[in-house]
Coordinates of C-alpha atoms and ligand atoms in Angstrom, one line a residue:
X1313 CA -6.4 7.6 -12.0
X1314 CA -4.5 9.7 -14.8
X1315 CA -1.1 8.4 -16.1
X1316 CA 1.7 10.2 -17.8
X1317 CA 4.7 8.5 -19.8
X1318 CA 7.5 10.3 -22.2
X1319 CA 9.3 9.4 -24.3
X1320 CA 13.4 11.3 -24.8
X1321 CA 14.6 12.3 -27.9
X1322 CA 17.5 10.3 -27.9
X1323 CA 17.7 9.0 -31.2
X1324 CA 14.8 8.7 -34.0
X1325 CA 10.9 6.4 -32.6
X1326 CA 12.3 2.5 -33.0
X1327 CA 9.8 -0.7 -33.8
X1328 CA 10.7 -1.4 -30.4
X1329 CA 9.3 2.1 -29.0
X1330 CA 7.2 2.0 -30.7
X1331 CA 5.2 -2.2 -30.5
X1332 CA 6.3 -1.9 -26.6
X1333 CA 5.2 1.4 -26.0
X1334 CA 3.5 3.6 -28.3
X1335 CA 1.2 1.7 -29.6
X1336 CA -0.1 0.7 -26.6
X1337 CA -0.8 4.4 -25.6
X1338 CA -2.7 4.4 -28.5
X1339 CA -5.1 2.0 -27.9
X1340 CA -5.1 2.1 -24.1
X1341 CA -5.2 5.8 -22.9
X1342 CA -7.4 7.1 -20.9
X1343 CA -9.0 10.7 -20.9
X1344 CA -7.0 11.9 -18.3
X1345 CA -3.9 10.9 -19.6
X1346 CA -1.5 12.6 -21.1
X1347 CA 2.3 11.9 -23.3
X1348 CA 4.4 14.1 -23.7
X1349 CA 8.4 14.3 -25.6
X1350 CA 10.9 14.9 -22.9
X1351 CA 13.6 16.9 -24.7
X1352 CA 14.9 18.6 -21.6
X1353 CA 15.9 14.9 -20.1
X1354 CA 18.0 15.3 -23.3
X1355 CA 20.5 18.0 -22.7
X1356 CA 21.6 15.8 -18.8
X1357 CA 24.5 14.5 -21.4
X1358 CA 26.3 16.1 -24.2
X1359 CA 23.5 17.1 -26.3
X1360 CA 23.7 19.2 -30.0
X1361 CA 20.8 21.4 -30.2
X1362 CA 19.6 21.3 -33.7
X1363 CA 19.4 17.7 -33.4
X1364 CA 17.8 17.5 -30.2
X1365 CA 15.1 20.4 -31.6
X1366 CA 14.0 18.4 -35.1
X1367 CA 13.8 15.0 -33.4
X1368 CA 11.8 16.5 -30.9
X1369 CA 9.3 17.5 -33.7
X1370 CA 9.5 14.4 -34.7
X1371 CA 8.7 12.2 -32.4
X1372 CA 5.7 14.4 -31.8
X1373 CA 5.0 14.3 -35.1
X1374 CA 5.1 9.9 -34.3
X1375 CA 3.1 9.8 -31.3
X1376 CA 0.1 12.0 -32.6
X1377 CA 0.8 9.6 -36.1
X1378 CA 0.3 6.4 -33.8
X1379 CA -2.9 7.4 -33.4
X1380 CA -2.8 9.2 -29.2
X1381 CA -5.8 12.1 -29.3
X1382 CA -3.4 15.3 -29.8
X1383 CA -4.8 17.0 -26.8
X1384 CA -3.0 14.0 -25.1
X1385 CA 0.1 15.4 -25.9
X1386 CA 3.1 17.8 -25.2
X1387 CA 6.8 18.8 -25.5
X1388 CA 8.0 19.0 -21.9
X1389 CA 10.4 22.3 -22.9
X1390 CA 7.5 24.1 -23.9
X1391 CA 6.8 23.9 -20.1
X1392 CA 9.9 24.9 -18.9
X1393 CA 9.0 28.3 -17.2
X1394 CA 6.9 26.2 -15.3
X1395 CA 9.1 23.0 -15.0
X1396 CA 11.7 25.2 -13.7
X1397 CA 9.7 26.8 -11.1
X1398 CA 8.8 23.6 -9.8
X1399 CA 12.2 21.8 -10.1
X1400 CA 13.4 24.6 -8.0
X1401 CA 10.8 24.0 -5.2
X1402 CA 11.4 20.5 -4.8
X1403 CA 15.3 20.8 -5.4
X1404 CA 14.7 22.6 -2.0
X1405 CA 12.4 19.7 -0.7
X1406 CA 15.3 17.2 -2.0
X1407 CA 18.2 16.2 0.2
X1408 CA 21.7 16.1 -1.3
X1409 CA 22.4 12.6 -0.2
X1410 CA 19.3 11.4 -1.6
X1411 CA 19.8 12.6 -5.6
X1412 CA 23.1 11.3 -5.4
X1413 CA 21.9 7.1 -4.5
X1414 CA 20.1 7.0 -7.6
X1415 CA 21.6 3.8 -9.5
X1416 CA 20.7 5.9 -12.7
X1417 CA 22.8 8.8 -11.8
X1418 CA 25.3 6.4 -10.2
X1419 CA 26.1 4.6 -13.7
X1420 CA 25.6 7.0 -15.9
X1421 CA 28.0 9.4 -14.1
X1422 CA 30.6 7.0 -13.6
X1423 CA 30.1 6.4 -17.2
X1424 CA 30.5 9.7 -18.1
X1425 CA 33.4 10.3 -16.0
X1426 CA 35.5 6.9 -17.5
X1427 CA 34.8 9.1 -20.6
X1428 CA 36.0 12.3 -20.2
X1429 CA 39.2 10.9 -18.7
X1430 CA 39.7 9.2 -21.7
X1431 CA 39.7 12.8 -23.7
X1432 CA 35.9 14.2 -23.6
X1433 CA 34.8 17.3 -25.8
X1434 CA 33.1 20.2 -26.2
X1435 CA 31.8 22.1 -22.7
X1436 CA 32.6 19.5 -21.2
X1437 CA 36.5 18.9 -22.7
X1438 CA 38.9 20.2 -20.1
X1439 CA 37.0 19.3 -16.8
X1440 CA 38.7 15.8 -15.7
X1441 CA 35.8 13.4 -13.9
X1442 CA 33.0 13.9 -11.5
X1443 CA 33.3 17.4 -12.7
X1444 CA 32.7 16.4 -16.4
X1445 CA 29.5 15.2 -14.9
X1446 CA 26.5 18.0 -15.9
X1447 CA 24.7 19.0 -13.1
X1448 CA 21.1 18.5 -14.2
X1449 CA 22.4 14.5 -14.5
X1450 CA 22.4 14.6 -10.5
X1451 CA 19.5 16.8 -10.9
X1452 CA 17.3 14.5 -13.2
X1453 CA 15.1 12.7 -11.1
X1454 CA 13.7 16.3 -9.2
X1455 CA 12.2 17.1 -12.9
X1456 CA 10.9 14.2 -13.4
X1457 CA 9.2 14.4 -10.1
X1458 CA 8.0 18.4 -11.2
X1459 CA 6.9 16.3 -14.5
X1460 CA 4.5 14.1 -12.7
X1461 CA 3.7 16.2 -9.9
X1462 CA 2.5 19.6 -12.1
X1463 CA 0.4 17.2 -14.1
X1464 CA -0.7 15.5 -10.4
X1465 CA -0.5 12.3 -12.3
X1466 CA -1.8 8.9 -10.0
X1467 CA -0.3 6.0 -12.3
X1468 CA 2.9 6.4 -13.5
X1469 CA 3.7 3.6 -16.4
X1470 CA 7.6 2.6 -15.5
X1471 CA 10.4 0.1 -16.2
X1472 CA 12.0 -1.2 -13.8
X1473 CA 15.1 1.4 -14.7
X1474 CA 13.0 4.4 -13.5
X1475 CA 11.7 3.1 -10.5
X1476 CA 13.5 4.4 -7.9
X1477 CA 12.9 8.3 -9.5
X1478 CA 9.3 7.6 -9.1
X1479 CA 9.7 6.3 -5.5
X1480 CA 11.9 9.5 -4.9
X1481 CA 8.7 11.7 -6.2
X1482 CA 6.2 10.0 -4.1
X1483 CA 9.0 10.9 -1.1
X1484 CA 9.0 14.2 -2.1
X1485 CA 5.1 14.4 -2.6
X1486 CA 4.5 13.5 1.2
X1487 CA 7.6 15.4 2.1
X1488 CA 6.2 18.6 1.0
X1489 CA 2.3 17.5 1.8
X1490 CA 2.8 17.5 5.6
X1491 CA 5.7 20.4 5.7
X1492 CA 3.9 22.8 4.0
X1493 CA 0.4 21.9 2.9
X1494 CA -1.1 18.9 0.8
X1495 CA -0.7 20.0 -2.9
X1496 CA 0.5 17.1 -4.6
X1497 CA -1.2 13.4 -5.7
X1498 CA 1.0 11.4 -4.9
X1499 CA 2.2 8.9 -7.3
X1500 CA 2.5 5.2 -7.9
X1501 CA 4.0 3.3 -10.3
X1502 CA 2.9 0.9 -12.2
X1503 CA 4.3 -1.4 -14.3
X1504 CA 3.6 -1.7 -18.0
X1505 CA 2.0 -5.1 -19.2
X1506 CA 4.4 -7.0 -20.2
X1507 CA 5.1 -7.0 -23.9
X1508 CA 7.7 -9.0 -25.6
X1509 CA 10.8 -6.4 -25.4
X1510 CA 12.6 -6.3 -29.0
X1511 CA 16.0 -7.1 -29.3
X1512 CA 18.8 -5.1 -31.1
X1513 CA 19.1 -7.3 -35.4
X1514 CA 22.3 -7.7 -35.2
X1515 CA 23.2 -8.5 -31.9
X1516 CA 20.2 -9.8 -30.3
X1517 CA 21.5 -10.5 -26.9
X1518 CA 20.6 -6.5 -25.8
X1519 CA 17.2 -4.0 -26.9
X1520 CA 16.8 -2.2 -29.4
X1521 CA 17.6 1.5 -28.2
X1522 CA 17.2 4.7 -29.7
X1523 CA 20.7 5.7 -28.4
X1524 CA 22.5 2.8 -29.9
X1525 CA 25.2 4.2 -32.7
X1526 CA 25.2 1.5 -35.3
X1527 CA 21.4 1.8 -36.6
X1528 CA 21.9 -1.3 -38.5
X1529 CA 20.2 -3.3 -36.1
X1530 CA 17.6 -0.7 -35.2
X1531 CA 14.6 -0.6 -37.2
X1532 CA 13.4 3.3 -37.5
X1533 CA 9.7 4.0 -37.3
X1534 CA 10.6 6.5 -40.4
X1535 CA 13.0 4.3 -41.9
X1536 CA 12.3 4.0 -46.1
X1537 CA 9.9 0.2 -46.7
X1538 CA 13.1 -1.3 -48.2
X1539 CA 15.8 -0.1 -45.8
X1540 CA 13.1 -1.7 -43.3
X1541 CA 13.2 -5.2 -45.4
X1542 CA 17.1 -4.9 -45.8
X1543 CA 17.7 -4.6 -42.0
X1544 CA 15.6 -7.7 -41.4
X1545 CA 17.1 -9.7 -44.0
X1546 CA 20.4 -8.7 -42.5
X1547 CA 19.0 -10.1 -39.0
X1548 CA 22.3 -11.6 -37.0
X1549 CA 20.4 -14.8 -36.5
X1550 CA 22.2 -18.3 -34.9
X1551 CA 23.0 -21.9 -36.5
X1552 CA 20.5 -23.4 -36.4
X1553 CA 18.0 -23.8 -40.0
X1554 CA 14.7 -24.7 -39.0
X1555 CA 13.1 -22.4 -36.9
X1556 CA 12.3 -22.7 -33.5
X1557 CA 10.8 -20.3 -30.9
X1558 CA 14.3 -20.7 -28.2
X1559 CA 15.2 -17.6 -26.8
X1560 CA 18.0 -19.3 -24.9
X1561 CA 19.6 -20.8 -27.4
X1562 CA 18.7 -19.0 -30.7
X1563 CA 17.9 -15.5 -29.7
X1564 CA 18.1 -14.3 -33.2
X1565 CA 15.5 -16.0 -34.5
X1566 CA 13.1 -15.6 -31.3
X1567 CA 13.5 -12.0 -31.3
X1568 CA 12.4 -12.2 -35.4
X1569 CA 9.5 -14.7 -34.4
X1570 CA 8.6 -12.3 -31.6
X1571 CA 8.5 -9.8 -33.8
X1572 CA 5.7 -11.5 -36.1
X1573 CA 3.3 -12.1 -33.0
X1574 CA 3.4 -9.0 -31.9
X1575 CA 2.0 -7.3 -35.4
X1576 CA 0.4 -10.2 -36.4
X1577 CA -0.8 -12.1 -33.3
X1578 CA -0.7 -15.6 -32.1
X1579 CA 2.2 -17.3 -30.3
X1580 CA 5.7 -17.1 -31.0
X1581 CA 6.1 -20.8 -30.9
X1582 CA 3.0 -21.1 -32.8
X1583 CA 4.6 -19.2 -35.9
X1584 CA 7.6 -20.8 -36.2
X1585 CA 5.9 -23.9 -37.5
X1586 CA 4.2 -22.3 -40.6
X1587 CA 7.5 -21.8 -41.6
X1588 CA 10.4 -24.3 -43.2
X1589 CA 13.7 -21.7 -43.8
X1590 CA 15.0 -18.8 -41.7
X1591 CA 14.5 -16.2 -45.0
X1592 CA 11.2 -17.4 -45.1
X1593 CA 10.7 -15.8 -41.7
X1594 CA 12.9 -12.6 -42.1
X1595 CA 10.5 -12.8 -45.5
X1596 CA 7.2 -12.1 -43.4
X1597 CA 8.3 -10.3 -41.0
X1598 CA 9.7 -7.7 -42.7
X1599 CA 6.5 -7.8 -44.5
X1600 CA 4.5 -8.1 -42.0
X1601 CA 6.6 -5.0 -40.0
X1602 CA 6.5 -2.6 -43.4
X1603 CA 2.6 -3.2 -43.0
X1604 CA 2.7 -2.6 -38.7
X1605 CA 4.3 1.1 -39.5
X1606 CA 2.9 2.6 -42.9
X1607 CA 0.0 3.8 -41.9
X1608 CA 2.0 5.4 -38.7
X1609 CA 5.0 6.8 -41.2
X1610 CA 2.7 8.4 -43.8
X1611 CA 0.6 10.4 -40.8
X1612 CA 4.1 11.2 -39.5
X1613 CA 5.7 12.4 -43.1
X1614 CA 2.4 14.4 -43.4
X1615 CA 2.3 16.1 -40.2
X1616 CA 6.0 16.7 -40.9
X1617 CA 5.4 18.0 -44.1
X1618 CA 2.7 20.4 -42.7
X1619 CA 4.6 22.8 -40.4
X1620 CA 1.9 24.7 -39.4
X1621 CA -0.1 22.1 -38.6
X1622 CA 2.7 20.4 -36.5
X1623 CA 3.0 24.1 -34.1
X1624 CA -0.9 24.8 -33.6
X1625 CA -1.4 20.7 -32.4
X1626 CA 1.8 21.1 -30.2
X1627 CA 0.9 24.7 -29.1
X1628 CA -2.4 23.5 -28.1
X1629 CA -1.3 20.9 -26.1
X1630 CA 1.6 22.4 -24.2
X1631 CA -1.2 25.6 -23.3
X1632 CA -3.8 22.2 -22.3
X1633 CA -1.1 20.8 -19.9
X1634 CA 0.6 24.4 -18.4
X1635 CA -3.5 24.7 -17.6
X1636 CA -3.9 21.8 -16.0
X1637 CA -0.9 21.9 -13.9
X1638 CA -0.6 26.2 -13.1
X1639 CA -2.7 25.8 -9.8
X1640 CA -0.3 23.3 -8.2
X1641 CA 2.4 25.0 -9.3
X1642 CA 0.6 28.5 -7.6
X1643 CA -0.2 26.4 -4.1
X1644 CA 3.3 25.2 -3.6
X1645 CA 5.0 28.8 -4.3
X1646 CA 3.2 30.4 -2.1
X1647 CA 3.2 27.7 0.3
X1648 CA 6.7 27.5 0.9
X1649 CA 6.7 31.0 1.1
X1650 CA 7.4 32.6 -2.7
X1651 CA 4.8 34.6 -3.3
Ligands
ATP885 P1 17.8 5.5 -24.7 O1 18.5 4.3 -25.9 O2 17.6 6.4 -25.0 O3 17.2 4.8 -23.6 P2 15.1 3.7 -25.5 O4 14.9 2.8 -27.1 O5 15.4 2.6 -24.6 O6 16.4 5.1 -25.8 P3 13.4 5.1 -24.3 O7 12.6 6.3 -24.3 O8 14.4 4.6 -23.6 O9 13.7 4.3 -25.5 O10 11.5 4.3 -23.5 C1 10.8 5.1 -24.6 C2 9.6 3.9 -24.2 O11 10.0 2.9 -24.9 C3 10.1 3.4 -23.1 O12 8.5 2.8 -22.5 C4 9.8 2.2 -23.5 O13 10.2 0.8 -21.9 C5 10.2 1.7 -24.2 N1 11.6 0.7 -25.3 C6 12.4 0.8 -25.6 N2 13.1 0.1 -25.9 C7 12.5 -1.0 -26.0 C8 12.6 -2.1 -27.2 N3 13.5 -2.1 -27.1 N4 11.2 -2.8 -26.6 C9 10.4 -2.6 -26.1 N5 10.2 -1.7 -25.5 C10 11.0 -0.5 -25.2
MG886 MG1 15.9 3.9 -22.4

């Protein structure tokens, strides 16, 4: 079964993305698996075009630097024409109510409405409430379905928040196949292997995220080693002094021990016993994280400096992904009555 996974350039790639996803993609990706930078998904809420473009290149470089075979990586917008055609086919297969009841749409559109009422800016500035929500936020799951169905992916590793979208993708694939003819592989949502969720260093009750405004608690994979050390030294910990792994009562220390375990191997509670002070744990975590990220960071920076090479890899990846999907897109257009 081929797998498909994506990462949205909503911010710089961080330690959580690396330990929880990218590192694993590099290690256990099969020959038919595909990984992509989901830049089109980064346009469903107000965005800055130049920043999105630069984050997309950076993420492509990071995925390759992390050891993912360049042949299995592409940037989503390089397939904008194919995906644009397929999303239309899928929107004509999907009912309005099915899209409107997606939990993520309801949550994100409610959040946007609230912020626009409070005086949004830019393109959406004059609109009020729901009117300030981009239509693409509603149709986002159809684009996700297009990503998956174009490539004929059999398995889609997703967290809880994306499960409903894969369910909808299954519904659309089955509906299209039974109404117009067999074109699409019906994908399965699979749970990625359980790995610890890396928490924000300044607020260990929430996960480390790309889109968090305050970067003080987020270690980016391209941060300079000194910066990494500084962020880890300043990590918020609890009142204790002797390190123990107790996620419920000592979430800050637990997070540090879990990061250490993910970098060095071993269990967080065993590792805790090696240290007699919080400061010693922080030093060890900083060393381990810097060592873990160093090769990735060096390769990514080299690649980002070599614009021609990055462009070559990007074009080749796009070409392969396009070729892989073109017969499905052609068949879908033909069967739905387009050409
Ligand atoms: P955003 O804030 O824009 O949602 P994100 O940091 O949550 O960004 P995603 O693009 O949503 O990143 O997720 C990319 C991959 O990284 C997913 O496989 C997700 O499970 C994984 N991931 C994200 N954050 C963490 C984290 N803190 N710890 C472990 N894995 C994570
Ligand atoms: Mg996320």
